[in-house]
Tab-separated table of C-alpha atoms in Angstrom:
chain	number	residue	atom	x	y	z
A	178	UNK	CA	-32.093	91.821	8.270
A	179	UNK	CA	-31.663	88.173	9.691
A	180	UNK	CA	-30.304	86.572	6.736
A	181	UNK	CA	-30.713	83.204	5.187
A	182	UNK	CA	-29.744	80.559	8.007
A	183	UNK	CA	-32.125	78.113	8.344
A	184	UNK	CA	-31.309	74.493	7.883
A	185	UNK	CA	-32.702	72.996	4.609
A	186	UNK	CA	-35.761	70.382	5.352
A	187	UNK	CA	-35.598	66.679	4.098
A	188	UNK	CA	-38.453	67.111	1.860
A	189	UNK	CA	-38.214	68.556	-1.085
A	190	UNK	CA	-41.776	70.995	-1.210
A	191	UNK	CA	-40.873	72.474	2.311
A	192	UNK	CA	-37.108	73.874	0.774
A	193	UNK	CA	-38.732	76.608	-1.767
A	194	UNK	CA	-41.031	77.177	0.941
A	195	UNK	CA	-38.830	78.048	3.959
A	196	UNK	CA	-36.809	80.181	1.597
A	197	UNK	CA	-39.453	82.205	0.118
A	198	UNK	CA	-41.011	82.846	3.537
A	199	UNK	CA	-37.846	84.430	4.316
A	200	UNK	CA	-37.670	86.082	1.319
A	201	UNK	CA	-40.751	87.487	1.954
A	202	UNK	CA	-39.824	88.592	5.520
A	203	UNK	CA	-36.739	90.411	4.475
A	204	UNK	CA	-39.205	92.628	2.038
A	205	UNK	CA	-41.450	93.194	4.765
A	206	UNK	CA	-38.846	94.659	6.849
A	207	UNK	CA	-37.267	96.881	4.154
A	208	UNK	CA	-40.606	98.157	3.687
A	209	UNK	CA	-41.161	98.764	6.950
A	210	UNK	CA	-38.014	101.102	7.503
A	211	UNK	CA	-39.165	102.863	4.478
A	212	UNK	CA	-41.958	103.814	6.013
A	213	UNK	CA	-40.452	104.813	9.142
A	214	UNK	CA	-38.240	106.961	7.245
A	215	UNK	CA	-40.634	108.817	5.616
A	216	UNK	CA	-43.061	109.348	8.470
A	217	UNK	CA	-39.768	110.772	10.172
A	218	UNK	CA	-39.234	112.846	6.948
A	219	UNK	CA	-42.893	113.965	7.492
A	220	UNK	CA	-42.570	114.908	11.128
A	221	UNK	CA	-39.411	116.667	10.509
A	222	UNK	CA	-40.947	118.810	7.919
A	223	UNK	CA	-43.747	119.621	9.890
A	224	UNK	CA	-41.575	120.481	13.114
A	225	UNK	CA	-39.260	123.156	10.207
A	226	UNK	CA	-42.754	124.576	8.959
A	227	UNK	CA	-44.292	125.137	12.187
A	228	UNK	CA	-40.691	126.228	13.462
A	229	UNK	CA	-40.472	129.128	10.620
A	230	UNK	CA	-44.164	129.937	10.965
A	231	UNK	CA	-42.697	130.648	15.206
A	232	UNK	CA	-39.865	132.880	14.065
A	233	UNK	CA	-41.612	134.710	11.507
A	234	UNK	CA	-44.515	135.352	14.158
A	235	UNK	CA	-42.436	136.195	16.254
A	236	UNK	CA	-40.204	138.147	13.887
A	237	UNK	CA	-37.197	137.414	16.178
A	238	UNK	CA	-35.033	135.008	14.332
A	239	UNK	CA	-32.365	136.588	11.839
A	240	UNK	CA	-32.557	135.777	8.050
A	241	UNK	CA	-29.142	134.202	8.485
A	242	UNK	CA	-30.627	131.600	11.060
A	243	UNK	CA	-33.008	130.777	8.391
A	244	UNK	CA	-30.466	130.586	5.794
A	245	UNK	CA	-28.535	128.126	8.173
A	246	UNK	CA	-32.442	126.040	8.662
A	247	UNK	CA	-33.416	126.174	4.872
A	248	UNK	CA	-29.766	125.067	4.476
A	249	UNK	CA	-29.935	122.114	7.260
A	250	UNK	CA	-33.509	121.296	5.501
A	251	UNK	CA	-31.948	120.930	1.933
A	252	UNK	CA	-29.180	118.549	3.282
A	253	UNK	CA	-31.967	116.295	5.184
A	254	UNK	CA	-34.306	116.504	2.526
A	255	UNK	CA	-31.194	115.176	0.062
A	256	UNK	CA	-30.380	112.695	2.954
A	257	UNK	CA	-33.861	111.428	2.153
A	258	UNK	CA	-34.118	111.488	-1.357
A	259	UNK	CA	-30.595	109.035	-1.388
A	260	UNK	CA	-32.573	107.199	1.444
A	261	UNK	CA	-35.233	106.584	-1.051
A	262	UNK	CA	-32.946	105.622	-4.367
A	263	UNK	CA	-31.132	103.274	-1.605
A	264	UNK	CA	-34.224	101.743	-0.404
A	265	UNK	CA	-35.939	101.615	-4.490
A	266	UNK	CA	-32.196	100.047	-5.256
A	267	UNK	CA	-33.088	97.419	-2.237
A	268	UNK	CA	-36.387	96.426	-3.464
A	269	UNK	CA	-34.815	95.858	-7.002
A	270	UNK	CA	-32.137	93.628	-5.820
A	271	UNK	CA	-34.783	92.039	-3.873
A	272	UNK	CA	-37.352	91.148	-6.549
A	273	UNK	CA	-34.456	90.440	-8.396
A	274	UNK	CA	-33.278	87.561	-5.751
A	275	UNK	CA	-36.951	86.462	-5.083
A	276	UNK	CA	-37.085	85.980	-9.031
A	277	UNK	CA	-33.861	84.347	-8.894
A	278	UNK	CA	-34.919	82.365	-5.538
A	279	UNK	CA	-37.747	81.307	-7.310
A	280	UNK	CA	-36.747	80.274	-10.384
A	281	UNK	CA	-34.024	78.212	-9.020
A	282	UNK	CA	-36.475	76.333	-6.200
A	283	UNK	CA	-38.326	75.759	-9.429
A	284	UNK	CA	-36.040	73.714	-10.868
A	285	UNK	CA	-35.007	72.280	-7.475
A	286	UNK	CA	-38.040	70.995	-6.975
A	287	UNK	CA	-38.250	69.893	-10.508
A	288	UNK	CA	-35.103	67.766	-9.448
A	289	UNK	CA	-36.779	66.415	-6.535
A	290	UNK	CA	-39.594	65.307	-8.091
A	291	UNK	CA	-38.065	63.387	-10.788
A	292	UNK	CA	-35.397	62.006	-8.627
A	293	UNK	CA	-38.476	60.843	-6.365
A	294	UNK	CA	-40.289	59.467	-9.423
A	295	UNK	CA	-37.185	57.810	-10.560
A	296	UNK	CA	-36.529	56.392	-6.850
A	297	UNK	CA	-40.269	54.865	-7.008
A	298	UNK	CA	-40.067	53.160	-10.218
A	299	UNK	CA	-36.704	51.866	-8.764
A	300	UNK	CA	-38.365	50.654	-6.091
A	301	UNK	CA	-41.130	49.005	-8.306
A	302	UNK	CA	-38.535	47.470	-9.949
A	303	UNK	CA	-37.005	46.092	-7.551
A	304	UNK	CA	-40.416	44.582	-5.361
A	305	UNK	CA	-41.063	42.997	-8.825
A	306	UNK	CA	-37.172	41.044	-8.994
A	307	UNK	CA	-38.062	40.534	-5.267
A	308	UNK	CA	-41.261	38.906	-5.964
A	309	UNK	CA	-40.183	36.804	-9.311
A	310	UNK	CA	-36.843	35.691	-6.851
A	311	UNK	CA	-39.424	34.812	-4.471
A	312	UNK	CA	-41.034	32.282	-7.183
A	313	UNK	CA	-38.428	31.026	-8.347
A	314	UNK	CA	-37.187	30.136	-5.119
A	315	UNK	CA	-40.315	28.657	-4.292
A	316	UNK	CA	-39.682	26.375	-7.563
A	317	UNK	CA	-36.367	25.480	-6.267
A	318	UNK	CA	-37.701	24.708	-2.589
A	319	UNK	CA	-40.357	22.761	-4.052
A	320	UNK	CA	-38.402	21.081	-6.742
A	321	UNK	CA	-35.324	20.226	-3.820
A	322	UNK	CA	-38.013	18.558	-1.397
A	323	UNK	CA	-38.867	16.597	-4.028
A	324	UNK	CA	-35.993	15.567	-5.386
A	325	UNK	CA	-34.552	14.606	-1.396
A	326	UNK	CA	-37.724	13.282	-1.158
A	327	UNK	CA	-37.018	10.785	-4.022
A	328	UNK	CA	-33.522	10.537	-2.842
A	329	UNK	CA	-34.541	9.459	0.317
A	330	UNK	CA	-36.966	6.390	-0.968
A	331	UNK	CA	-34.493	5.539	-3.407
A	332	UNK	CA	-32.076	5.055	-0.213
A	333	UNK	CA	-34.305	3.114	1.806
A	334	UNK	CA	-35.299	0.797	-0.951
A	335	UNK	CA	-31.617	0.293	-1.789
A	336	UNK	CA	-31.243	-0.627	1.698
A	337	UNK	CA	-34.032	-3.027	1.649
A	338	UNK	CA	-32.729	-4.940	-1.514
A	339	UNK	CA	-29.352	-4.821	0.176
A	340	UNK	CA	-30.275	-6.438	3.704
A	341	UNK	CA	-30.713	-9.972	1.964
A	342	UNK	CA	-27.364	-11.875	3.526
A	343	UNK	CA	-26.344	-13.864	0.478
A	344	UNK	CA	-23.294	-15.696	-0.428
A	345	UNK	CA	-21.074	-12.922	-1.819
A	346	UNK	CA	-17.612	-15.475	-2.542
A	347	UNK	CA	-19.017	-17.479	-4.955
A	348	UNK	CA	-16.862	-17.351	-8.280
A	349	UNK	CA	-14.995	-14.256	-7.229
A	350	UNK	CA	-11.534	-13.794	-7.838
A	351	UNK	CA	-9.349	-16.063	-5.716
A	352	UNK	CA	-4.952	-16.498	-5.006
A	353	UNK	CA	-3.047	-18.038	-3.001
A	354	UNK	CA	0.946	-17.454	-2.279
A	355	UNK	CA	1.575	-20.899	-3.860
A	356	UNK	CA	0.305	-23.938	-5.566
A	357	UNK	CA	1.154	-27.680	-4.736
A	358	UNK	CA	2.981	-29.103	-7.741
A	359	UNK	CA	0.983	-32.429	-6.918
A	360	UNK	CA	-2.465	-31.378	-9.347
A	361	UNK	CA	-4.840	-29.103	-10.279
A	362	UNK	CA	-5.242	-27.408	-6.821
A	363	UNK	CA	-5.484	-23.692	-7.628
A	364	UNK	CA	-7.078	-20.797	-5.687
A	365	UNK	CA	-10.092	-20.535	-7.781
A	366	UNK	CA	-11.951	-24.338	-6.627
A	367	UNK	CA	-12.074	-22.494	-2.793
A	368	UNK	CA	-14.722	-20.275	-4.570
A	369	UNK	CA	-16.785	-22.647	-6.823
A	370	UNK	CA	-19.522	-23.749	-4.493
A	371	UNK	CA	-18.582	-27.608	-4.835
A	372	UNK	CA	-18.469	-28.823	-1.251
A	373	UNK	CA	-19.979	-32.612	-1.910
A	374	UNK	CA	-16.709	-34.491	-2.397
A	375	UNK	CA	-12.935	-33.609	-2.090
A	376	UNK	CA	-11.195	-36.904	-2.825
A	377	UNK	CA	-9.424	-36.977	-6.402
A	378	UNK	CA	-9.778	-40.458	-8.266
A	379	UNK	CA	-7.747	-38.546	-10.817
A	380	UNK	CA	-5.143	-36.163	-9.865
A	381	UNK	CA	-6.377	-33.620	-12.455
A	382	UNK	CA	-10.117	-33.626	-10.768
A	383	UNK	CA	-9.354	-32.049	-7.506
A	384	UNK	CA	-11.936	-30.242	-6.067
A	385	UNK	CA	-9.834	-28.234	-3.202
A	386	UNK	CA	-6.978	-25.909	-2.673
A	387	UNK	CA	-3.422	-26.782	-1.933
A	388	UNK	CA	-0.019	-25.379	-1.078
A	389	UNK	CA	3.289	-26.008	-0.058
A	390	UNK	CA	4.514	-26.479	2.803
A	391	UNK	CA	5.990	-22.986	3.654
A	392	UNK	CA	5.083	-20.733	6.596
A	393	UNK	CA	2.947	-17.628	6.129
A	394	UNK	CA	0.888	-19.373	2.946
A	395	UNK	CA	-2.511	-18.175	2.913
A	396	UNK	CA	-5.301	-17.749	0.568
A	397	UNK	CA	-7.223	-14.744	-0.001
A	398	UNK	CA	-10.530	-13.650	-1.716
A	399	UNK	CA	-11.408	-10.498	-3.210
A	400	UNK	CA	-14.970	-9.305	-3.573
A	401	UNK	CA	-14.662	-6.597	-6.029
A	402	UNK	CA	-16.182	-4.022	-3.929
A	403	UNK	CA	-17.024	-3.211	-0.289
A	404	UNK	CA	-19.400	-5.390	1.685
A	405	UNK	CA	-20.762	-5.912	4.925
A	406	UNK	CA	-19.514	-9.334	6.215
A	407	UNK	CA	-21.955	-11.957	8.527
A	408	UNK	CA	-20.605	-15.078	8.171
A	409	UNK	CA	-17.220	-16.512	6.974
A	410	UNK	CA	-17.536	-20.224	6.925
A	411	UNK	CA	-15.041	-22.816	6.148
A	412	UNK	CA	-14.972	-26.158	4.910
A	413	UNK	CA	-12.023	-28.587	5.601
A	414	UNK	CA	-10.906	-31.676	4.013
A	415	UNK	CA	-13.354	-34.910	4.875
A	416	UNK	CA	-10.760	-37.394	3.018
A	417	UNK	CA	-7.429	-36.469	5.350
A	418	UNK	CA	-5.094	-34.205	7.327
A	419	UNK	CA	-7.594	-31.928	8.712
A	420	UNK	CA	-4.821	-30.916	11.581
A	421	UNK	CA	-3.120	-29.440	8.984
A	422	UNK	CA	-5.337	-25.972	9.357
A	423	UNK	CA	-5.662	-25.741	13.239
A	424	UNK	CA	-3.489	-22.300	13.841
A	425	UNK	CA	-4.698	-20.779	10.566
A	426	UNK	CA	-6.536	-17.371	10.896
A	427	UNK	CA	-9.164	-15.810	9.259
A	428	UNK	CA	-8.920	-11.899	8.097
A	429	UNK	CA	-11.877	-9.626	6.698
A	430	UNK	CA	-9.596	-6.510	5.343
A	431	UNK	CA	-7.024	-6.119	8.269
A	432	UNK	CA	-9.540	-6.980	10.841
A	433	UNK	CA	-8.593	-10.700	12.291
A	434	UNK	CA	-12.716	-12.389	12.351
A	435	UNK	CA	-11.793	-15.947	13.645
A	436	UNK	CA	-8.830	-18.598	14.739
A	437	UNK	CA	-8.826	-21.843	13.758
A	438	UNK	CA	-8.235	-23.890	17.234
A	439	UNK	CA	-8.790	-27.442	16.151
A	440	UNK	CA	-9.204	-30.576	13.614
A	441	UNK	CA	-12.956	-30.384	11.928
A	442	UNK	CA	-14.924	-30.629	8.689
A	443	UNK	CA	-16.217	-26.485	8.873
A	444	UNK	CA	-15.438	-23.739	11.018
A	445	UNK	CA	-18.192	-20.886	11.264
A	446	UNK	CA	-17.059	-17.184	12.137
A	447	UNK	CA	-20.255	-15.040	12.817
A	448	UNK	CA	-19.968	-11.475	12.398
A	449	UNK	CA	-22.572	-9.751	15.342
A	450	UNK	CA	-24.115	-6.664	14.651
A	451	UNK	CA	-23.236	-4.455	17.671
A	452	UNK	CA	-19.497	-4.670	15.618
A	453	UNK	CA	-20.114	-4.815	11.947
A	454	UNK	CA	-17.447	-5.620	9.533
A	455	UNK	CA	-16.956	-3.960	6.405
A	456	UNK	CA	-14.303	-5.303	3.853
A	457	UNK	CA	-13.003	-5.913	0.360
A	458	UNK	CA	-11.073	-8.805	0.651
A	459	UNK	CA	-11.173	-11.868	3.086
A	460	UNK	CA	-7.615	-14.169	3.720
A	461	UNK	CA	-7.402	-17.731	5.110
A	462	UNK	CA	-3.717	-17.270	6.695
A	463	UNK	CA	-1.724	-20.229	7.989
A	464	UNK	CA	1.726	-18.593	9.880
A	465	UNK	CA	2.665	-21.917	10.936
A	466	UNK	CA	4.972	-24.639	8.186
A	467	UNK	CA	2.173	-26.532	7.111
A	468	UNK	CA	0.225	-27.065	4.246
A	469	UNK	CA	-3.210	-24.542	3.403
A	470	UNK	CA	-5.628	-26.921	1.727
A	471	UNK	CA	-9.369	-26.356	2.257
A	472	UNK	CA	-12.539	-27.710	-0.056
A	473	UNK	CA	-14.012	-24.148	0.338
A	474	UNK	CA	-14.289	-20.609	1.335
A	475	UNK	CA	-17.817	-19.396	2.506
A	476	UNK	CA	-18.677	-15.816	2.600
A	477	UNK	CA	-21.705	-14.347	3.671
A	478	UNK	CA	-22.873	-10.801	3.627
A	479	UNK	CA	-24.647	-7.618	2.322
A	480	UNK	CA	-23.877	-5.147	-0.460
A	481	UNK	CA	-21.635	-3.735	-2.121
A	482	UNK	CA	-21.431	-0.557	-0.593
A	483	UNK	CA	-19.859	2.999	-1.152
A	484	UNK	CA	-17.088	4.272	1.482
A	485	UNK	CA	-19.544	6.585	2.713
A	486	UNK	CA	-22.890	4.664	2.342
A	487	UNK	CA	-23.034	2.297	5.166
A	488	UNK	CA	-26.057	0.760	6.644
A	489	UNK	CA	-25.121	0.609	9.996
């Protein structure tokens, strides 16, 4: 016979099948060479009778060449009767296999199909995660949009209530390097919005800032947070020495805004917008020996702002 060689299928009803159809082919052909043998057996026994029924017709054939044909006649007939228990002995391994073969396809595809069943509820299982994952991120995505959404008005109306240029100096903290031992002329009156007089009747009721005469004093304001800067304006003495402040410079952070270049009641430094200026703290800086004294420090501007959350 052929044998068993065929490659196994991928599904799991044509396996038992391809193997029992061989099976079944194998039987076939053992049946078939029984038959053959015993239409041989057949002719052969027919060809001795007929071959006897010659000699003894003819009465020329010994008794001891028909000792020797009855004797060749025994040994085939033998040779077919252990032909036959071989080929019985072959069909009862066979049915045994095909029972065997069967039985064991049986449970293979017993196997299959609950591995297949278990595979599809798997698969169930997971189109249903897939499909509540899909919800939820649909929550999510609706939920984010939203919440940017908000983000994004929130943003734009924080810009709009931060556009409005205000005064952002006014009563914030204020030093300078040194104070004139002559009055009350401390940091703090650049930053308290009086600007109508500067002339003290009374040496305790001075309305503007004063130090020594050292070089490098300055004056410096801190905002107490980040703001966008417009305007820095300011005001001089009216009553005397306003020639005292020509040379001084004017400092938003570390960024020099404006020089002062001669004798007047205000200077204006305005900020434009193709270079905006962002800044913490604004100095009034005199390098040269003279005296700082001013009546006021103007700042204009918007904010305050985070590091990262400009309006440019």
């Amino acid at each position: 016979s052929s044998g068993i060689n065929a490659e196994w299928p991928l599904r799991p009803g044509d396996k038992a099948d391809s193997i029992r159809e061989q099976a079944y082919r194998l039987k076939d052909e053992a049946y078939e060479v029984r038959e053959s043998a015993m239409e041989a057996k057949s002719a052969l026994e027919t060809t001795l009778v007929e071959t006897i029924a010659l000699v003894r017709s003819q009465s020329t054939v010994t008794n001891l060449y028909i000792q020797e044909m009855r004797s060749t006649l025994s040994e085939i007939k033998k040779k077919m009767e252990d032909m036959e228990e071989k080929m019985e002995d072959m069909e009862e391994r066979m049915e045994e296999k095909m029972a065997g073969m069967e039985e064991r396809m049986e449970e293979q595809d017993k196997k299959e199909e609950d591995r297949f069943a278990a595979l599809d509820e798997h698969s169930k299982t997971v189109e249903r995660k897939i499909s509540e994952h899909a919800a939820v991120s649909s929550t999510i995505s609706s939920h984010v949009s939203e919440t940017l959404s908000t983000a994004l008005t929130l943003k734009e109306r924080q810009k709009a209530q931060m556009s409005e240029v205000r005064i952002i100096s006014l009563y914030k903290i204020a030093e300078q390097i040194n104070t004139h031992p002559g009055g009350t002329f401390d940091a703090d009156l650049a930053v308290d919005g009086m600007v109508t007089f500067d002339y003290p009747y009374w040496t305790d009721m001075a309305a503007y800032t004063h130090t020594t005469s050292s070089p490098g004093s300055k004056l410096w304001i801190e905002l107490g947070g980040l703001f966008r800067i417009y305007k820095i304006k300011v005001w001089n003495l009216r009553h005397c020495c306003q020639e005292q402040l020509i040379g001084a410079h004017i400092y938003a952070d570390d960024r020099l805004v404006g020089t002062v270049i001669r004798a007047q009641g205000t200077y204006d430094f305005t900020i434009g917008d193709e270079d905006p200026v962002y800044a913490k703290e604004v100095t009034l800086q005199q390098p040269l020996g003279q005296q700082l004294h001013i009546l006021e420090l103007q700042i204009w501007g918007t904010g305050p702002f985070l590091e990262d959350d400009k309006f440019d």
